[in-house]
């Protein structure tokens, strides 16, 4: 099944949101990890002056949006979400 991922709302230059796919978004294609890593690096490069980030699960609308106030929150969220 194709999963949509997480929408991360930001105000970063001309970017309004980034979609971070879930791990199985591309199956076993060799380029999927590099695409995911590039997206993750883009999110990690966001300066803390552009926080808070608002994250919503595109696959489960029953999960409330969360706000990440800094890069520590981002790292904690990533660790918990992608264990």
PDB file of N, CA and C in Angstrom:
ATOM      1  N   UNK A   1       0.836  -1.179   0.000  1.00  0.00           N
ATOM      2  CA  UNK A   1       0.000   0.000   0.000  1.00  0.00           C
ATOM      3  C   UNK A   1       0.881   1.242   0.000  1.00  0.00           C
ATOM      4  N   UNK A   2       0.503   2.212  -0.761  1.00  0.00           N
ATOM      5  CA  UNK A   2       1.251   3.460  -0.849  1.00  0.00           C
ATOM      6  C   UNK A   2       0.830   4.379   0.288  1.00  0.00           C
ATOM      7  N   UNK A   3       1.800   4.836   1.067  1.00  0.00           N
ATOM      8  CA  UNK A   3       1.523   5.759   2.159  1.00  0.00           C
ATOM      9  C   UNK A   3       1.937   7.160   1.747  1.00  0.00           C
ATOM     10  N   UNK A   4       1.156   8.147   2.128  1.00  0.00           N
ATOM     11  CA  UNK A   4       1.409   9.527   1.724  1.00  0.00           C
ATOM     12  C   UNK A   4       2.511  10.178   2.542  1.00  0.00           C
ATOM     13  N   UNK A   5       2.579   9.917   3.839  1.00  0.00           N
ATOM     14  CA  UNK A   5       3.652  10.471   4.655  1.00  0.00           C
ATOM     15  C   UNK A   5       3.183  11.562   5.590  1.00  0.00           C
ATOM     16  N   UNK A   6       4.085  12.486   5.861  1.00  0.00           N
ATOM     17  CA  UNK A   6       3.833  13.572   6.796  1.00  0.00           C
ATOM     18  C   UNK A   6       3.994  14.908   6.091  1.00  0.00           C
ATOM     19  N   UNK A   7       3.061  15.809   6.302  1.00  0.00           N
ATOM     20  CA  UNK A   7       3.160  17.162   5.770  1.00  0.00           C
ATOM     21  C   UNK A   7       3.750  18.033   6.862  1.00  0.00           C
ATOM     22  N   UNK A   8       4.836  18.702   6.525  1.00  0.00           N
ATOM     23  CA  UNK A   8       5.511  19.591   7.465  1.00  0.00           C
ATOM     24  C   UNK A   8       5.334  21.004   6.940  1.00  0.00           C
ATOM     25  N   UNK A   9       4.541  21.785   7.656  1.00  0.00           N
ATOM     26  CA  UNK A   9       4.258  23.166   7.254  1.00  0.00           C
ATOM     27  C   UNK A   9       5.343  24.071   7.821  1.00  0.00           C
ATOM     28  N   UNK A  10       5.916  24.866   6.927  1.00  0.00           N
ATOM     29  CA  UNK A  10       6.985  25.772   7.326  1.00  0.00           C
ATOM     30  C   UNK A  10       6.833  27.091   6.588  1.00  0.00           C
ATOM     31  N   UNK A  11       7.651  28.013   6.954  1.00  0.00           N
ATOM     32  CA  UNK A  11       7.781  29.256   6.211  1.00  0.00           C
ATOM     33  C   UNK A  11       9.280  29.441   5.996  1.00  0.00           C
ATOM     34  N   UNK A  12       9.783  28.870   4.919  1.00  0.00           N
ATOM     35  CA  UNK A  12      11.218  28.805   4.666  1.00  0.00           C
ATOM     36  C   UNK A  12      11.468  29.228   3.229  1.00  0.00           C
ATOM     37  N   UNK A  13      11.859  30.470   3.035  1.00  0.00           N
ATOM     38  CA  UNK A  13      12.042  30.964   1.682  1.00  0.00           C
ATOM     39  C   UNK A  13      10.730  30.908   0.933  1.00  0.00           C
ATOM     40  N   UNK A  14      10.741  30.261  -0.218  1.00  0.00           N
ATOM     41  CA  UNK A  14       9.502  30.131  -0.992  1.00  0.00           C
ATOM     42  C   UNK A  14       8.810  28.787  -0.746  1.00  0.00           C
ATOM     43  N   UNK A  15       9.304  28.020   0.228  1.00  0.00           N
ATOM     44  CA  UNK A  15       8.717  26.717   0.555  1.00  0.00           C
ATOM     45  C   UNK A  15       7.664  26.904   1.639  1.00  0.00           C
ATOM     46  N   UNK A  16       6.456  26.420   1.398  1.00  0.00           N
ATOM     47  CA  UNK A  16       5.375  26.507   2.381  1.00  0.00           C
ATOM     48  C   UNK A  16       5.187  25.203   3.139  1.00  0.00           C
ATOM     49  N   UNK A  17       5.508  24.080   2.491  1.00  0.00           N
ATOM     50  CA  UNK A  17       5.402  22.786   3.163  1.00  0.00           C
ATOM     51  C   UNK A  17       6.292  21.782   2.452  1.00  0.00           C
ATOM     52  N   UNK A  18       6.652  20.754   3.202  1.00  0.00           N
ATOM     53  CA  UNK A  18       7.453  19.654   2.679  1.00  0.00           C
ATOM     54  C   UNK A  18       6.723  18.375   3.069  1.00  0.00           C
ATOM     55  N   UNK A  19       6.668  17.427   2.165  1.00  0.00           N
ATOM     56  CA  UNK A  19       6.090  16.131   2.493  1.00  0.00           C
ATOM     57  C   UNK A  19       7.230  15.148   2.706  1.00  0.00           C
ATOM     58  N   UNK A  20       7.289  14.585   3.914  1.00  0.00           N
ATOM     59  CA  UNK A  20       8.280  13.567   4.239  1.00  0.00           C
ATOM     60  C   UNK A  20       7.595  12.215   4.113  1.00  0.00           C
ATOM     61  N   UNK A  21       7.964  11.438   3.096  1.00  0.00           N
ATOM     62  CA  UNK A  21       7.333  10.128   2.918  1.00  0.00           C
ATOM     63  C   UNK A  21       7.652   9.192   4.079  1.00  0.00           C
ATOM     64  N   UNK A  22       6.783   8.232   4.277  1.00  0.00           N
ATOM     65  CA  UNK A  22       7.050   7.191   5.272  1.00  0.00           C
ATOM     66  C   UNK A  22       8.024   6.194   4.644  1.00  0.00           C
ATOM     67  N   UNK A  23       8.665   5.396   5.442  1.00  0.00           N
ATOM     68  CA  UNK A  23       9.752   4.526   4.967  1.00  0.00           C
ATOM     69  C   UNK A  23       9.383   3.671   3.770  1.00  0.00           C
ATOM     70  N   UNK A  24       8.181   3.166   3.714  1.00  0.00           N
ATOM     71  CA  UNK A  24       7.853   2.246   2.636  1.00  0.00           C
ATOM     72  C   UNK A  24       7.217   2.928   1.433  1.00  0.00           C
ATOM     73  N   UNK A  25       7.503   4.221   1.256  1.00  0.00           N
ATOM     74  CA  UNK A  25       6.840   4.950   0.177  1.00  0.00           C
ATOM     75  C   UNK A  25       7.236   4.477  -1.203  1.00  0.00           C
ATOM     76  N   UNK A  26       8.395   3.869  -1.358  1.00  0.00           N
ATOM     77  CA  UNK A  26       8.825   3.488  -2.699  1.00  0.00           C
ATOM     78  C   UNK A  26       9.197   2.036  -2.847  1.00  0.00           C
ATOM     79  N   UNK A  27       8.919   1.250  -1.850  1.00  0.00           N
ATOM     80  CA  UNK A  27       9.243  -0.164  -1.953  1.00  0.00           C
ATOM     81  C   UNK A  27      10.740  -0.402  -1.950  1.00  0.00           C
ATOM     82  N   UNK A  28      11.187  -1.297  -2.804  1.00  0.00           N
ATOM     83  CA  UNK A  28      12.590  -1.694  -2.794  1.00  0.00           C
ATOM     84  C   UNK A  28      13.401  -1.060  -3.914  1.00  0.00           C
ATOM     85  N   UNK A  29      12.953   0.044  -4.447  1.00  0.00           N
ATOM     86  CA  UNK A  29      13.695   0.718  -5.506  1.00  0.00           C
ATOM     87  C   UNK A  29      14.993   1.286  -4.939  1.00  0.00           C
ATOM     88  N   UNK A  30      16.088   1.206  -5.667  1.00  0.00           N
ATOM     89  CA  UNK A  30      17.379   1.619  -5.116  1.00  0.00           C
ATOM     90  C   UNK A  30      17.491   3.112  -4.827  1.00  0.00           C
ATOM     91  N   UNK A  31      16.693   3.944  -5.455  1.00  0.00           N
ATOM     92  CA  UNK A  31      16.828   5.381  -5.261  1.00  0.00           C
ATOM     93  C   UNK A  31      15.940   5.933  -4.144  1.00  0.00           C
ATOM     94  N   UNK A  32      15.086   5.114  -3.568  1.00  0.00           N
ATOM     95  CA  UNK A  32      14.126   5.648  -2.599  1.00  0.00           C
ATOM     96  C   UNK A  32      14.810   6.171  -1.343  1.00  0.00           C
ATOM     97  N   UNK A  33      15.826   5.491  -0.831  1.00  0.00           N
ATOM     98  CA  UNK A  33      16.512   5.993   0.355  1.00  0.00           C
ATOM     99  C   UNK A  33      17.200   7.316   0.086  1.00  0.00           C
ATOM    100  N   UNK A  34      17.795   7.490  -1.095  1.00  0.00           N
ATOM    101  CA  UNK A  34      18.468   8.757  -1.388  1.00  0.00           C
ATOM    102  C   UNK A  34      17.451   9.893  -1.495  1.00  0.00           C
ATOM    103  N   UNK A  35      16.274   9.631  -2.046  1.00  0.00           N
ATOM    104  CA  UNK A  35      15.228  10.659  -2.120  1.00  0.00           C
ATOM    105  C   UNK A  35      14.781  11.029  -0.710  1.00  0.00           C
ATOM    106  N   UNK A  36      14.554  10.030   0.136  1.00  0.00           N
ATOM    107  CA  UNK A  36      14.116  10.274   1.509  1.00  0.00           C
ATOM    108  C   UNK A  36      15.171  11.061   2.271  1.00  0.00           C
ATOM    109  N   UNK A  37      16.433  10.674   2.113  1.00  0.00           N
ATOM    110  CA  UNK A  37      17.516  11.365   2.812  1.00  0.00           C
ATOM    111  C   UNK A  37      17.653  12.819   2.358  1.00  0.00           C
ATOM    112  N   UNK A  38      17.476  13.093   1.078  1.00  0.00           N
ATOM    113  CA  UNK A  38      17.532  14.477   0.586  1.00  0.00           C
ATOM    114  C   UNK A  38      16.411  15.308   1.203  1.00  0.00           C
ATOM    115  N   UNK A  39      15.212  14.742   1.284  1.00  0.00           N
ATOM    116  CA  UNK A  39      14.086  15.448   1.891  1.00  0.00           C
ATOM    117  C   UNK A  39      14.352  15.705   3.360  1.00  0.00           C
ATOM    118  N   UNK A  40      14.857  14.705   4.056  1.00  0.00           N
ATOM    119  CA  UNK A  40      15.176  14.850   5.475  1.00  0.00           C
ATOM    120  C   UNK A  40      16.265  15.901   5.692  1.00  0.00           C
ATOM    121  N   UNK A  41      17.283  15.920   4.843  1.00  0.00           N
ATOM    122  CA  UNK A  41      18.334  16.939   4.960  1.00  0.00           C
ATOM    123  C   UNK A  41      17.778  18.338   4.755  1.00  0.00           C
ATOM    124  N   UNK A  42      16.852  18.498   3.817  1.00  0.00           N
ATOM    125  CA  UNK A  42      16.222  19.794   3.589  1.00  0.00           C
ATOM    126  C   UNK A  42      15.489  20.257   4.845  1.00  0.00           C
ATOM    127  N   UNK A  43      14.793  19.338   5.506  1.00  0.00           N
ATOM    128  CA  UNK A  43      14.073  19.673   6.737  1.00  0.00           C
ATOM    129  C   UNK A  43      15.052  20.034   7.848  1.00  0.00           C
ATOM    130  N   UNK A  44      16.125  19.274   7.967  1.00  0.00           N
ATOM    131  CA  UNK A  44      17.117  19.541   9.024  1.00  0.00           C
ATOM    132  C   UNK A  44      17.863  20.846   8.810  1.00  0.00           C
ATOM    133  N   UNK A  45      17.956  21.314   7.563  1.00  0.00           N
ATOM    134  CA  UNK A  45      18.654  22.565   7.260  1.00  0.00           C
ATOM    135  C   UNK A  45      17.828  23.809   7.588  1.00  0.00           C
ATOM    136  N   UNK A  46      16.571  23.640   7.915  1.00  0.00           N
ATOM    137  CA  UNK A  46      15.714  24.784   8.224  1.00  0.00           C
ATOM    138  C   UNK A  46      16.241  25.461   9.483  1.00  0.00           C
ATOM    139  N   UNK A  47      16.452  26.750   9.383  1.00  0.00           N
ATOM    140  CA  UNK A  47      16.943  27.526  10.517  1.00  0.00           C
ATOM    141  C   UNK A  47      15.874  27.596  11.603  1.00  0.00           C
ATOM    142  N   UNK A  48      16.316  27.608  12.855  1.00  0.00           N
ATOM    143  CA  UNK A  48      15.351  27.624  13.966  1.00  0.00           C
ATOM    144  C   UNK A  48      14.515  28.896  14.008  1.00  0.00           C
ATOM    145  N   UNK A  49      14.928  29.934  13.297  1.00  0.00           N
ATOM    146  CA  UNK A  49      14.100  31.137  13.251  1.00  0.00           C
ATOM    147  C   UNK A  49      12.814  30.895  12.458  1.00  0.00           C
ATOM    148  N   UNK A  50      12.778  29.795  11.688  1.00  0.00           N
ATOM    149  CA  UNK A  50      11.582  29.435  10.911  1.00  0.00           C
ATOM    150  C   UNK A  50      10.681  28.461  11.652  1.00  0.00           C
ATOM    151  N   UNK A  51      11.014  28.143  12.886  1.00  0.00           N
ATOM    152  CA  UNK A  51      10.178  27.278  13.719  1.00  0.00           C
ATOM    153  C   UNK A  51       9.098  28.123  14.363  1.00  0.00           C
ATOM    154  N   UNK A  52       7.989  27.570  14.796  1.00  0.00           N
ATOM    155  CA  UNK A  52       7.689  26.153  14.922  1.00  0.00           C
ATOM    156  C   UNK A  52       7.297  25.530  13.587  1.00  0.00           C
ATOM    157  N   UNK A  53       7.536  24.230  13.481  1.00  0.00           N
ATOM    158  CA  UNK A  53       7.081  23.436  12.351  1.00  0.00           C
ATOM    159  C   UNK A  53       5.800  22.735  12.771  1.00  0.00           C
ATOM    160  N   UNK A  54       4.844  22.669  11.873  1.00  0.00           N
ATOM    161  CA  UNK A  54       3.584  21.968  12.150  1.00  0.00           C
ATOM    162  C   UNK A  54       3.550  20.707  11.304  1.00  0.00           C
ATOM    163  N   UNK A  55       3.331  19.582  11.968  1.00  0.00           N
ATOM    164  CA  UNK A  55       3.361  18.290  11.276  1.00  0.00           C
ATOM    165  C   UNK A  55       1.993  17.626  11.357  1.00  0.00           C
ATOM    166  N   UNK A  56       1.540  17.147  10.203  1.00  0.00           N
ATOM    167  CA  UNK A  56       0.292  16.388  10.168  1.00  0.00           C
ATOM    168  C   UNK A  56       0.525  15.085   9.415  1.00  0.00           C
ATOM    169  N   UNK A  57      -0.156  14.048   9.843  1.00  0.00           N
ATOM    170  CA  UNK A  57      -0.076  12.730   9.223  1.00  0.00           C
ATOM    171  C   UNK A  57      -1.077  12.692   8.076  1.00  0.00           C
ATOM    172  N   UNK A  58      -0.593  12.532   6.865  1.00  0.00           N
ATOM    173  CA  UNK A  58      -1.468  12.534   5.695  1.00  0.00           C
ATOM    174  C   UNK A  58      -2.252  11.233   5.525  1.00  0.00           C
ATOM    175  N   UNK A  59      -1.847  10.200   6.255  1.00  0.00           N
ATOM    176  CA  UNK A  59      -2.516   8.910   6.138  1.00  0.00           C
ATOM    177  C   UNK A  59      -3.555   8.671   7.225  1.00  0.00           C
ATOM    178  N   UNK A  60      -3.479   9.431   8.302  1.00  0.00           N
ATOM    179  CA  UNK A  60      -4.395   9.226   9.424  1.00  0.00           C
ATOM    180  C   UNK A  60      -4.847  10.583   9.955  1.00  0.00           C
ATOM    181  N   UNK A  61      -5.988  11.044   9.479  1.00  0.00           N
ATOM    182  CA  UNK A  61      -6.486  12.369   9.867  1.00  0.00           C
ATOM    183  C   UNK A  61      -6.954  12.420  11.317  1.00  0.00           C
ATOM    184  N   UNK A  62      -7.050  11.260  11.972  1.00  0.00           N
ATOM    185  CA  UNK A  62      -7.469  11.265  13.375  1.00  0.00           C
ATOM    186  C   UNK A  62      -6.327  11.682  14.312  1.00  0.00           C
ATOM    187  N   UNK A  63      -5.108  11.677  13.788  1.00  0.00           N
ATOM    188  CA  UNK A  63      -3.962  12.108  14.586  1.00  0.00           C
ATOM    189  C   UNK A  63      -3.869  13.626  14.508  1.00  0.00           C
ATOM    190  N   UNK A  64      -3.837  14.255  15.662  1.00  0.00           N
ATOM    191  CA  UNK A  64      -3.787  15.720  15.706  1.00  0.00           C
ATOM    192  C   UNK A  64      -2.443  16.236  15.205  1.00  0.00           C
ATOM    193  N   UNK A  65      -2.467  17.436  14.641  1.00  0.00           N
ATOM    194  CA  UNK A  65      -1.225  18.087  14.235  1.00  0.00           C
ATOM    195  C   UNK A  65      -0.362  18.326  15.472  1.00  0.00           C
ATOM    196  N   UNK A  66       0.942  18.248  15.265  1.00  0.00           N
ATOM    197  CA  UNK A  66       1.848  18.575  16.355  1.00  0.00           C
ATOM    198  C   UNK A  66       2.748  19.718  15.915  1.00  0.00           C
ATOM    199  N   UNK A  67       3.238  20.454  16.876  1.00  0.00           N
ATOM    200  CA  UNK A  67       4.160  21.535  16.583  1.00  0.00           C
ATOM    201  C   UNK A  67       5.502  21.233  17.213  1.00  0.00           C
ATOM    202  N   UNK A  68       6.535  21.449  16.418  1.00  0.00           N
ATOM    203  CA  UNK A  68       7.895  21.267  16.895  1.00  0.00           C
ATOM    204  C   UNK A  68       8.504  22.648  17.073  1.00  0.00           C
ATOM    205  N   UNK A  69       8.964  22.941  18.281  1.00  0.00           N
ATOM    206  CA  UNK A  69       9.416  24.303  18.567  1.00  0.00           C
ATOM    207  C   UNK A  69      10.883  24.539  18.246  1.00  0.00           C
ATOM    208  N   UNK A  70      11.671  23.453  18.093  1.00  0.00           N
ATOM    209  CA  UNK A  70      13.085  23.623  17.783  1.00  0.00           C
ATOM    210  C   UNK A  70      13.648  22.333  17.197  1.00  0.00           C
ATOM    211  N   UNK A  71      14.951  22.344  16.902  1.00  0.00           N
ATOM    212  CA  UNK A  71      15.578  21.179  16.270  1.00  0.00           C
ATOM    213  C   UNK A  71      15.628  19.978  17.205  1.00  0.00           C
ATOM    214  N   UNK A  72      15.667  20.211  18.494  1.00  0.00           N
ATOM    215  CA  UNK A  72      15.639  19.101  19.450  1.00  0.00           C
ATOM    216  C   UNK A  72      14.299  18.381  19.349  1.00  0.00           C
ATOM    217  N   UNK A  73      13.206  19.150  19.272  1.00  0.00           N
ATOM    218  CA  UNK A  73      11.879  18.544  19.076  1.00  0.00           C
ATOM    219  C   UNK A  73      11.831  17.753  17.773  1.00  0.00           C
ATOM    220  N   UNK A  74      12.440  18.299  16.718  1.00  0.00           N
ATOM    221  CA  UNK A  74      12.467  17.607  15.429  1.00  0.00           C
ATOM    222  C   UNK A  74      13.189  16.273  15.560  1.00  0.00           C
ATOM    223  N   UNK A  75      14.358  16.265  16.179  1.00  0.00           N
ATOM    224  CA  UNK A  75      15.109  15.016  16.351  1.00  0.00           C
ATOM    225  C   UNK A  75      14.329  14.008  17.185  1.00  0.00           C
ATOM    226  N   UNK A  76      13.684  14.483  18.248  1.00  0.00           N
ATOM    227  CA  UNK A  76      12.881  13.581  19.086  1.00  0.00           C
ATOM    228  C   UNK A  76      11.707  13.004  18.303  1.00  0.00           C
ATOM    229  N   UNK A  77      11.034  13.842  17.516  1.00  0.00           N
ATOM    230  CA  UNK A  77       9.905  13.383  16.713  1.00  0.00           C
ATOM    231  C   UNK A  77      10.366  12.339  15.688  1.00  0.00           C
ATOM    232  N   UNK A  78      11.477  12.594  15.023  1.00  0.00           N
ATOM    233  CA  UNK A  78      11.997  11.651  14.049  1.00  0.00           C
ATOM    234  C   UNK A  78      12.345  10.312  14.715  1.00  0.00           C
ATOM    235  N   UNK A  79      12.977  10.381  15.854  1.00  0.00           N
ATOM    236  CA  UNK A  79      13.375   9.173  16.577  1.00  0.00           C
ATOM    237  C   UNK A  79      12.143   8.336  16.960  1.00  0.00           C
ATOM    238  N   UNK A  80      11.098   9.012  17.458  1.00  0.00           N
ATOM    239  CA  UNK A  80       9.887   8.301  17.879  1.00  0.00           C
ATOM    240  C   UNK A  80       9.071   7.784  16.686  1.00  0.00           C
ATOM    241  N   UNK A  81       9.018   8.557  15.635  1.00  0.00           N
ATOM    242  CA  UNK A  81       8.181   8.214  14.489  1.00  0.00           C
ATOM    243  C   UNK A  81       8.784   7.109  13.624  1.00  0.00           C
ATOM    244  N   UNK A  82      10.100   7.131  13.477  1.00  0.00           N
ATOM    245  CA  UNK A  82      10.756   6.193  12.560  1.00  0.00           C
ATOM    246  C   UNK A  82      11.642   5.196  13.314  1.00  0.00           C
ATOM    247  N   UNK A  83      11.157   4.678  14.453  1.00  0.00           N
ATOM    248  CA  UNK A  83      11.926   3.685  15.211  1.00  0.00           C
ATOM    249  C   UNK A  83      12.076   2.409  14.438  1.00  0.00           C
TER     250      UNK A  83
END
